[in-house]
Coordinates of C-alpha atoms and ligand atoms in Angstrom, one line a residue:
X540 CA 30.7 7.4 18.3
X541 CA 33.8 5.7 17.0
X542 CA 32.3 2.3 17.9
X543 CA 29.5 2.8 15.4
X544 CA 31.4 4.0 12.3
X545 CA 34.4 3.2 10.1
X546 CA 36.4 5.6 8.0
X547 CA 36.0 4.8 4.4
X548 CA 36.6 6.7 1.1
X549 CA 34.2 6.7 -1.8
X550 CA 35.2 4.9 -5.0
X551 CA 35.6 7.6 -7.6
X552 CA 33.1 7.5 -10.5
X553 CA 35.0 7.0 -13.8
X554 CA 33.2 9.7 -15.9
X555 CA 30.5 11.5 -13.9
X556 CA 27.8 13.6 -15.4
X557 CA 25.8 15.9 -13.2
X558 CA 22.2 15.2 -14.3
X559 CA 20.4 17.4 -11.8
X560 CA 21.3 19.5 -8.7
X561 CA 19.2 21.3 -6.2
X562 CA 20.2 24.9 -6.3
X563 CA 17.8 26.1 -3.5
X564 CA 19.0 23.3 -1.2
X565 CA 22.6 24.2 -1.9
X566 CA 21.7 27.7 -0.9
X567 CA 20.1 26.5 2.3
X568 CA 23.3 24.6 3.1
X569 CA 25.6 27.6 2.4
X570 CA 27.1 25.6 -0.4
X571 CA 26.5 28.3 -3.1
X572 CA 30.2 29.0 -3.6
X573 CA 30.6 25.5 -4.9
X574 CA 28.1 26.1 -7.6
X575 CA 30.5 28.6 -9.3
X576 CA 32.5 25.7 -10.5
X577 CA 30.1 22.9 -11.6
X578 CA 33.0 20.7 -12.7
X579 CA 34.5 20.7 -9.3
X580 CA 31.0 20.4 -7.7
X581 CA 30.5 17.2 -9.8
X582 CA 34.0 15.9 -8.8
X583 CA 33.0 16.3 -5.2
X584 CA 29.6 14.6 -5.3
X585 CA 30.8 11.8 -7.5
X586 CA 33.4 10.7 -5.0
X587 CA 36.4 12.0 -7.0
X588 CA 37.4 14.9 -4.9
X589 CA 37.2 15.4 -1.2
X590 CA 34.9 18.1 0.2
X591 CA 37.0 20.4 2.3
X592 CA 37.3 19.2 5.8
X593 CA 35.6 15.9 5.1
X594 CA 36.5 12.6 6.6
X595 CA 34.0 10.1 5.1
X596 CA 32.6 7.4 7.3
X597 CA 30.2 4.5 6.9
X598 CA 27.9 4.1 9.9
X599 CA 27.0 0.8 11.6
X600 CA 23.5 -0.1 12.4
X601 CA 21.3 -3.2 12.9
X602 CA 17.7 -3.6 12.0
X603 CA 14.5 -5.7 11.9
X604 CA 13.9 -6.4 8.3
X605 CA 10.3 -7.7 7.7
X606 CA 10.2 -8.6 11.4
X607 CA 13.6 -10.5 11.5
X608 CA 16.5 -9.1 13.3
X609 CA 19.7 -8.5 11.4
X610 CA 22.5 -7.4 13.7
X611 CA 24.9 -6.4 11.0
X612 CA 23.5 -3.9 8.4
X613 CA 25.2 -0.5 8.2
X614 CA 26.0 1.8 5.3
X615 CA 26.7 -0.8 2.6
X616 CA 26.3 1.7 -0.3
X617 CA 26.3 5.0 1.5
X618 CA 29.0 7.2 3.0
X619 CA 28.6 10.2 5.3
X620 CA 30.8 12.9 3.9
X621 CA 30.3 15.1 6.9
X622 CA 28.0 17.5 8.7
X623 CA 27.2 21.1 7.8
X624 CA 25.2 23.9 9.5
X625 CA 22.4 25.1 7.3
X626 CA 21.1 28.7 7.1
X627 CA 18.9 28.1 10.2
X628 CA 21.9 26.9 12.3
X629 CA 20.7 23.3 12.1
X630 CA 23.3 20.6 11.7
X631 CA 22.7 18.5 8.5
X632 CA 24.3 15.3 7.2
X633 CA 25.7 15.2 3.7
X634 CA 25.7 11.6 2.4
X635 CA 26.7 9.9 -0.8
X636 CA 24.5 7.0 -1.8
X637 CA 25.9 4.5 -4.3
X638 CA 29.6 5.5 -4.0
X639 CA 31.1 2.0 -3.7
X640 CA 32.1 -0.6 -1.3
X641 CA 32.3 -0.1 2.4
X642 CA 33.1 -2.5 5.3
X643 CA 29.3 -3.0 5.5
X644 CA 28.7 -3.9 1.9
X645 CA 28.4 -7.7 2.6
X646 CA 27.6 -9.3 -0.7
X647 CA 26.6 -6.0 -2.4
X648 CA 28.7 -3.8 -4.6
X649 CA 28.1 -0.6 -2.7
X650 CA 26.8 0.9 -5.9
X651 CA 23.4 2.2 -7.1
X652 CA 21.7 2.1 -10.4
X653 CA 20.8 5.4 -11.9
X654 CA 17.0 4.7 -12.0
X655 CA 16.6 4.4 -8.2
X656 CA 18.8 7.5 -7.7
X657 CA 16.6 9.7 -9.9
X658 CA 13.5 8.1 -8.4
X659 CA 14.6 9.1 -4.9
X660 CA 15.5 12.6 -6.1
X661 CA 12.1 13.1 -7.6
X662 CA 10.0 11.6 -4.8
X663 CA 11.9 13.0 -1.8
X664 CA 11.8 16.5 -3.3
X665 CA 8.1 16.1 -4.0
X666 CA 7.5 15.0 -0.4
X667 CA 9.4 18.1 0.8
X668 CA 7.1 20.3 -1.3
X669 CA 4.1 18.5 0.2
X670 CA 5.3 19.6 3.6
X671 CA 6.2 16.0 4.7
X672 CA 9.4 15.6 6.8
X673 CA 12.0 14.0 4.6
X674 CA 15.6 13.6 3.6
X675 CA 16.4 15.9 0.7
X676 CA 18.3 15.4 -2.6
X677 CA 21.2 17.6 -3.5
X678 CA 22.5 15.9 -6.7
X679 CA 21.9 13.0 -9.0
X680 CA 25.0 12.0 -10.9
X681 CA 25.4 9.4 -13.7
X682 CA 28.7 7.7 -12.8
X683 CA 29.7 6.5 -16.3
X684 CA 30.0 2.9 -15.2
X685 CA 27.5 0.0 -15.3
X686 CA 26.2 -1.8 -12.3
X687 CA 25.3 -5.5 -12.5
X688 CA 21.7 -6.2 -11.5
X689 CA 19.4 -8.6 -13.3
X690 CA 20.7 -6.7 -16.3
X691 CA 23.5 -4.2 -16.8
X692 CA 22.3 -0.8 -15.8
X693 CA 23.9 2.7 -15.8
X694 CA 25.2 3.5 -12.3
X695 CA 24.3 6.6 -10.3
X696 CA 25.2 8.4 -7.1
X697 CA 23.0 10.7 -5.2
X698 CA 23.8 13.2 -2.5
X699 CA 21.3 12.9 0.3
X700 CA 20.9 15.6 3.0
X701 CA 19.2 14.7 6.2
X702 CA 19.0 16.2 9.7
X703 CA 20.8 13.0 10.7
X704 CA 21.0 9.3 9.8
X705 CA 20.4 8.0 13.3
X706 CA 17.9 5.2 12.9
X707 CA 15.9 2.9 15.2
X708 CA 18.4 0.4 13.9
X709 CA 21.3 2.5 15.3
X710 CA 19.9 2.0 18.8
X711 CA 19.4 -1.7 18.1
X712 CA 23.1 -1.9 17.1
X713 CA 24.3 -0.1 20.3
X714 CA 22.0 -2.3 22.4
X715 CA 23.2 -5.5 20.8
X716 CA 26.8 -4.5 21.6
X717 CA 25.9 -4.8 25.3
X718 CA 28.0 -1.7 25.9
X719 CA 25.8 0.3 28.2
X720 CA 27.9 3.4 27.8
X721 CA 27.6 3.2 24.0
X722 CA 23.8 3.3 24.1
X723 CA 23.8 6.1 26.6
X724 CA 26.2 8.1 24.5
X725 CA 24.1 7.5 21.4
X726 CA 20.9 8.6 23.3
X727 CA 22.7 11.7 24.7
X728 CA 23.9 12.6 21.2
X729 CA 20.4 12.1 19.6
X730 CA 18.9 14.2 22.4
X731 CA 21.3 17.0 21.9
X732 CA 21.0 16.9 18.1
X733 CA 17.2 16.4 17.8
X734 CA 15.3 16.9 21.0
X735 CA 17.3 19.2 23.3
X736 CA 14.2 19.9 25.4
X737 CA 14.1 16.3 26.4
X738 CA 17.5 16.7 27.9
X739 CA 16.2 19.3 30.4
X740 CA 13.6 17.2 32.2
X741 CA 13.8 14.7 35.1
X742 CA 13.8 11.6 32.9
X743 CA 15.5 12.7 29.7
X744 CA 15.5 9.2 28.1
X745 CA 11.8 8.7 28.6
X746 CA 11.1 12.2 27.3
X747 CA 13.4 11.4 24.3
X748 CA 11.4 8.3 23.6
X749 CA 8.1 10.2 23.8
X750 CA 9.5 12.8 21.4
X751 CA 10.6 10.2 18.8
X752 CA 7.2 8.6 19.1
X753 CA 5.5 11.9 18.5
X754 CA 7.6 12.8 15.5
X755 CA 7.2 9.3 13.9
X756 CA 3.4 9.4 14.5
X757 CA 3.3 12.8 12.8
X758 CA 5.3 11.4 9.9
X759 CA 3.1 8.4 9.3
X760 CA -0.1 10.5 9.6
X761 CA 1.4 12.7 6.9
X762 CA 2.1 9.7 4.7
X763 CA -1.4 8.4 5.1
X764 CA -2.9 11.8 4.3
X765 CA -1.4 11.8 0.8
X766 CA -1.6 8.1 0.1
X767 CA 2.1 7.5 0.4
X768 CA 3.3 3.9 0.9
X769 CA 6.9 3.8 2.1
X770 CA 7.2 0.1 1.3
X771 CA 10.1 -1.0 3.5
X772 CA 9.5 0.3 7.0
X773 CA 12.3 -1.9 8.5
X774 CA 13.7 -0.4 11.7
X775 CA 16.9 0.5 9.9
X776 CA 14.8 2.7 7.6
X777 CA 13.1 4.7 10.4
X778 CA 14.9 7.8 11.6
X779 CA 15.0 9.2 15.1
X780 CA 14.4 12.6 13.7
X781 CA 11.1 11.6 12.1
X782 CA 12.2 12.3 8.5
X783 CA 11.3 9.9 5.7
X784 CA 14.4 8.1 4.4
X785 CA 15.1 5.3 2.0
X786 CA 12.9 5.8 -1.0
X787 CA 13.4 2.3 -2.4
X788 CA 10.1 0.7 -3.2
X789 CA 7.9 3.6 -2.1
X790 CA 5.0 4.8 -4.3
X791 CA 1.8 6.8 -4.1
X792 CA -1.5 5.0 -4.1
X793 CA -3.8 5.7 -7.0
X794 CA -7.2 4.0 -6.4
X795 CA -8.0 4.0 -2.7
X796 CA -7.5 0.5 -1.4
X797 CA -6.2 0.2 2.2
X798 CA -4.4 -3.1 1.5
X799 CA -2.3 -1.7 -1.4
X800 CA 1.3 -2.9 -1.5
X801 CA 3.6 -2.0 -4.4
X802 CA 6.9 -3.6 -3.3
X803 CA 7.7 -6.8 -5.1
X804 CA 9.4 -8.2 -2.0
X805 CA 6.5 -7.5 0.4
X806 CA 4.7 -10.7 -0.3
X807 CA 2.5 -10.7 2.8
X808 CA 1.7 -7.0 2.8
X809 CA 3.5 -6.3 6.0
X810 CA 4.1 -2.7 4.9
X811 CA 0.8 -2.1 3.1
X812 CA -0.9 1.3 3.3
X813 CA -3.2 0.4 6.1
X814 CA -0.5 -1.4 8.1
X815 CA 1.8 1.6 8.3
X816 CA 0.3 3.0 11.6
X817 CA 0.6 -0.5 13.2
X818 CA 4.2 -0.9 12.0
X819 CA 4.9 2.5 13.5
X820 CA 4.1 1.1 16.9
X821 CA 5.9 -2.2 16.2
X822 CA 9.1 -0.3 15.3
X823 CA 9.0 2.0 18.2
X824 CA 8.5 -0.9 20.5
X825 CA 11.9 -2.2 19.2
X826 CA 13.3 1.3 20.1
X827 CA 11.8 1.1 23.6
X828 CA 13.5 -2.2 24.2
X829 CA 16.9 -0.6 23.7
X830 CA 16.2 2.2 26.2
X831 CA 15.0 0.1 29.2
X832 CA 18.1 0.4 31.3
X833 CA 18.4 4.1 30.7
X834 CA 14.8 4.9 31.7
X835 CA 14.9 3.3 35.1
X836 CA 17.2 1.2 37.3
X837 CA 14.3 -1.0 38.1
X838 CA 13.5 -2.9 34.9
X839 CA 9.9 -3.4 35.7
X840 CA 9.4 0.3 36.4
X841 CA 11.2 1.1 33.1
X842 CA 9.0 -1.2 31.1
X843 CA 5.9 0.3 32.8
X844 CA 7.0 3.8 31.9
X845 CA 7.9 3.0 28.3
X846 CA 4.7 1.0 27.8
X847 CA 2.7 4.0 28.9
X848 CA 4.3 6.0 26.1
X849 CA 3.8 3.2 23.6
X850 CA 0.1 3.2 24.4
X851 CA -0.1 6.8 23.5
X852 CA 1.2 6.4 20.0
X853 CA -2.2 5.3 18.6
X854 CA -4.2 8.2 20.0
X855 CA -1.4 10.7 19.2
X856 CA -1.2 9.3 15.6
X857 CA -5.0 9.4 15.3
X858 CA -5.1 13.0 16.4
X859 CA -2.6 14.0 13.8
X860 CA -4.4 12.0 11.1
X861 CA -7.7 13.4 12.0
X862 CA -6.5 16.9 11.9
X863 CA -4.9 16.3 8.4
X864 CA -8.1 14.6 7.2
X865 CA -10.3 17.3 8.6
X866 CA -8.5 19.9 6.6
X867 CA -8.7 17.7 3.5
X868 CA -12.4 17.9 3.6
X869 CA -12.5 21.6 4.5
X870 CA -13.2 21.3 8.3
X871 CA -11.4 23.7 10.6
X872 CA -13.6 23.3 13.7
X873 CA -13.4 20.0 15.6
X874 CA -16.6 18.0 16.1
X875 CA -16.9 14.5 17.6
X876 CA -18.6 13.0 14.6
X877 CA -15.9 14.1 12.1
X878 CA -14.1 10.8 12.4
X879 CA -17.2 9.0 11.2
X880 CA -17.7 11.4 8.3
X881 CA -14.1 10.8 7.2
X882 CA -14.3 7.1 7.6
X883 CA -17.6 6.9 5.7
X884 CA -16.0 8.8 2.8
X885 CA -13.0 6.5 2.8
X886 CA -15.3 3.5 2.7
X887 CA -17.2 4.9 -0.2
X888 CA -13.9 5.6 -2.0
X889 CA -12.9 2.0 -1.5
X890 CA -16.2 0.5 -2.7
X891 CA -16.2 2.8 -5.8
X892 CA -12.5 2.3 -6.6
X893 CA -11.9 6.0 -6.4
X894 CA -8.6 7.7 -7.0
X895 CA -7.3 8.9 -3.6
X896 CA -5.7 12.2 -4.9
X897 CA -8.4 13.1 -7.4
X898 CA -11.2 12.6 -4.9
X899 CA -10.3 15.5 -2.6
X900 CA -9.8 17.9 -5.5
X901 CA -13.1 16.9 -7.0
X902 CA -14.8 17.5 -3.6
X903 CA -13.7 21.1 -3.6
X904 CA -14.8 21.5 -7.1
X905 CA -18.2 20.1 -6.2
X906 CA -18.5 22.6 -3.4
X907 CA -18.3 25.5 -5.9
X908 CA -20.9 24.0 -8.2
X909 CA -18.8 21.8 -10.6
X910 CA -20.0 18.3 -9.8
X911 CA -18.9 16.7 -13.0
X912 CA -15.6 15.1 -11.8
X913 CA -17.0 13.9 -8.4
X914 CA -19.9 12.3 -10.2
X915 CA -17.5 10.7 -12.6
X916 CA -15.6 9.2 -9.7
X917 CA -18.5 7.9 -7.7
X918 CA -20.8 7.1 -10.6
X919 CA -24.3 7.4 -9.3
X920 CA -23.8 6.0 -5.9
X921 CA -26.8 7.1 -3.8
X922 CA -24.8 6.4 -0.7
X923 CA -22.3 9.0 -1.8
X924 CA -25.0 11.5 -2.5
X925 CA -26.1 10.9 1.1
X926 CA -22.6 11.5 2.3
X927 CA -22.4 14.7 0.3
X928 CA -25.5 15.9 2.1
X929 CA -24.1 15.1 5.5
X930 CA -20.8 16.8 4.5
X931 CA -22.6 19.9 3.4
X932 CA -24.6 20.0 6.6
X933 CA -21.3 19.6 8.6
X934 CA -19.7 22.4 6.6
X935 CA -22.6 24.7 7.5
X936 CA -21.2 24.7 11.1
X937 CA -18.0 26.3 9.9
X938 CA -19.7 29.6 9.1
X939 CA -17.3 30.2 6.1
X940 CA -18.4 30.5 2.5
X941 CA -18.2 27.4 0.3
X942 CA -15.7 29.3 -2.0
X943 CA -13.3 29.9 0.9
X944 CA -13.6 26.4 2.1
X945 CA -12.9 25.1 -1.4
X946 CA -9.8 27.2 -1.7
X947 CA -8.5 26.1 1.6
X948 CA -9.0 22.5 0.6
X949 CA -7.0 23.1 -2.6
X950 CA -4.1 24.3 -0.5
X951 CA -3.8 21.0 1.3
X952 CA -4.9 18.5 -1.4
X953 CA -2.3 18.2 -4.1
X954 CA -3.4 17.9 -7.7
X955 CA -0.1 16.7 -8.9
X956 CA 1.7 13.8 -7.1
X957 CA 4.4 11.6 -8.6
X958 CA 2.0 9.4 -10.6
X959 CA 3.6 6.0 -10.9
X960 CA 3.5 5.8 -14.7
X961 CA 4.8 9.3 -15.1
X962 CA 7.7 8.5 -12.8
X963 CA 8.4 5.4 -14.9
X964 CA 8.2 7.3 -18.1
X965 CA 10.6 10.0 -16.8
X966 CA 13.1 7.3 -15.6
X967 CA 13.0 5.3 -18.7
X968 CA 13.8 8.4 -20.8
X969 CA 16.6 9.5 -18.5
X970 CA 18.2 6.1 -17.9
X971 CA 17.9 4.4 -21.3
X972 CA 17.7 7.4 -23.7
X973 CA 19.8 10.0 -21.8
X974 CA 16.8 12.3 -22.1
X975 CA 16.2 14.3 -19.0
X976 CA 13.3 16.3 -20.5
X977 CA 10.4 14.2 -19.1
X978 CA 12.2 14.1 -15.7
X979 CA 12.7 17.8 -15.6
X980 CA 9.1 18.5 -16.7
X981 CA 7.7 16.2 -14.1
X982 CA 10.0 17.6 -11.4
X983 CA 8.9 21.1 -12.4
X984 CA 5.2 20.2 -12.1
X985 CA 5.7 18.6 -8.7
X986 CA 7.2 21.8 -7.4
X987 CA 3.7 23.4 -7.5
X988 CA 1.4 20.5 -6.6
X989 CA -1.6 22.6 -5.5
X990 CA -1.9 25.0 -8.4
X991 CA -3.9 23.7 -11.4
X992 CA -2.1 24.5 -14.7
X993 CA -3.8 24.5 -18.1
X994 CA -2.5 21.8 -20.3
X995 CA -1.2 19.4 -17.6
X996 CA -4.3 17.3 -17.4
X997 CA -2.4 14.1 -18.1
X998 CA -0.3 14.6 -15.0
X999 CA -3.3 14.7 -12.8
X1000 CA -4.6 11.2 -13.6
X1001 CA -3.6 7.7 -12.8
X1002 CA -2.6 5.4 -15.6
X1003 CA -5.9 4.4 -17.2
X1004 CA -4.5 2.1 -19.8
X1005 CA -2.3 -0.2 -17.7
X1006 CA -4.0 -3.4 -16.7
X1007 CA -1.0 -4.6 -14.7
X1008 CA -0.5 -3.8 -11.1
X1009 CA 2.3 -1.4 -10.5
X1010 CA 5.3 -3.0 -8.9
X1011 CA 8.3 -1.4 -7.2
X1012 CA 11.7 -2.8 -6.3
X1013 CA 14.2 -2.0 -3.6
X1014 CA 16.6 0.7 -4.7
X1015 CA 19.7 -1.5 -5.0
Ligands
AMP1332 P1 17.7 -1.0 2.2 O1 16.8 -2.1 2.0 O2 17.9 -0.2 0.9 O3 17.4 -0.1 3.4 O4 19.2 -1.6 2.5 C1 19.3 -2.6 3.5 C2 20.8 -2.9 3.7 O5 21.4 -3.4 2.6 C3 21.6 -1.6 4.1 O6 22.5 -2.1 5.1 C4 22.3 -1.2 2.9 O7 23.5 -0.5 3.1 C5 22.5 -2.6 2.2 N1 22.6 -2.5 0.7 C6 21.6 -2.2 -0.1 N2 22.1 -2.2 -1.4 C7 23.4 -2.4 -1.3 C8 24.4 -2.6 -2.3 N3 24.2 -2.4 -3.6 N4 25.7 -2.8 -1.9 C9 25.9 -3.0 -0.6 N5 25.0 -2.9 0.4 C10 23.7 -2.6 0.0
MG1333 MG1 18.0 1.4 4.4

């Protein structure tokens, strides 16, 4: 869609250093031949040399940021180098992030600091390993120039791979242009790229909307199941494909507290852990508004049809969430009271300030006779002992041995997540001491999050020394 992008070249990095690259992802993208010459590979993904056949563009989009509409956002520090078919025949976007000014940079410099680049690399790849739909990271490059933030910081560029960068905000942009053909073309394109089945039914745009709602509900349920807080669920950061993008101020929750917020700019907790499912519906309502005229000629009828789909988001989300939570506590059958059992556990976790990730691993240990760590987490809470008894009773309906249930739990409950203090430690060493060892070690551990490894105990735990609340910042 020419109306929604501008041709723009990256600003070449002065002296790029390839800090990390994703060999297996390069393979998935058929980019292996490029790896034979890492110097050229670095030239390409630092904006110094054009990828063959590439015509870089910056995409236009709008967005509701913290509830307020901003009509003119767009790729202010990102450029789409092009699209490529992966090994499964799926079209993927290759995007540089932090490669300099674009027509959408507004008051920004179009650049990125190295810290946020490495942070996105680490966390997005960890999400991928956890089976959560996400954009991927192909490279992280130190550009060799400083960027001016509150202090001078080393600059970075990352290469992001996504199944597309079409956002709810892209639809808001097309809608705001009042060009009805533009929004139809955008919807048709999104259907053919992401939801071809929706194109085959009587009302493709309604089916498209339902498909987006479904994917987004699945995504947020996945986030909730691992304690992930995205941090900036603005409509411009929500993809139509249902992949997680924009790892700015995101973080994993340690102690279970539903009102947890890490982002320094989220003063009112709009994007707190517990608000994520509500914001999901809020954002999709913004998408629905842009589709009204496509769904039905009669506006009232269109609103009625879209509202029916919107009303399904909550139950659809709850179903996904319930299914993920069931498997976290070892249930494979479905019983009506399961939701109470899960809610009671979450309540007890909150009251006892229990670490979200450790709790589920300790439960499986308790099931095979090692109650030390669960006792440690819940102290001697009698209410928790009662819950354990209820849980055991419920597990007896499964007709599977406790050992088997415990192993199945360990396959869905990660032991190693990107612990905030470990991420910070790794970034500090990489950015300020040019030492990638802690980063590479952490990245390596996160590649196998379910398998306990001797000697890595410190990577399992939250930071027990810090008294300060962990704070995150937008990745600018
Ligand atoms: P984000 O909060 O990271 O999703 O970014 C919101 C908007 O600000 C997007 O349009 C970005 O392209 C733009 N933006 C963020 N950082 C910069 C920067 N350093 N220079 C120019 N634009 C930026
Ligand atoms: Mg964004």
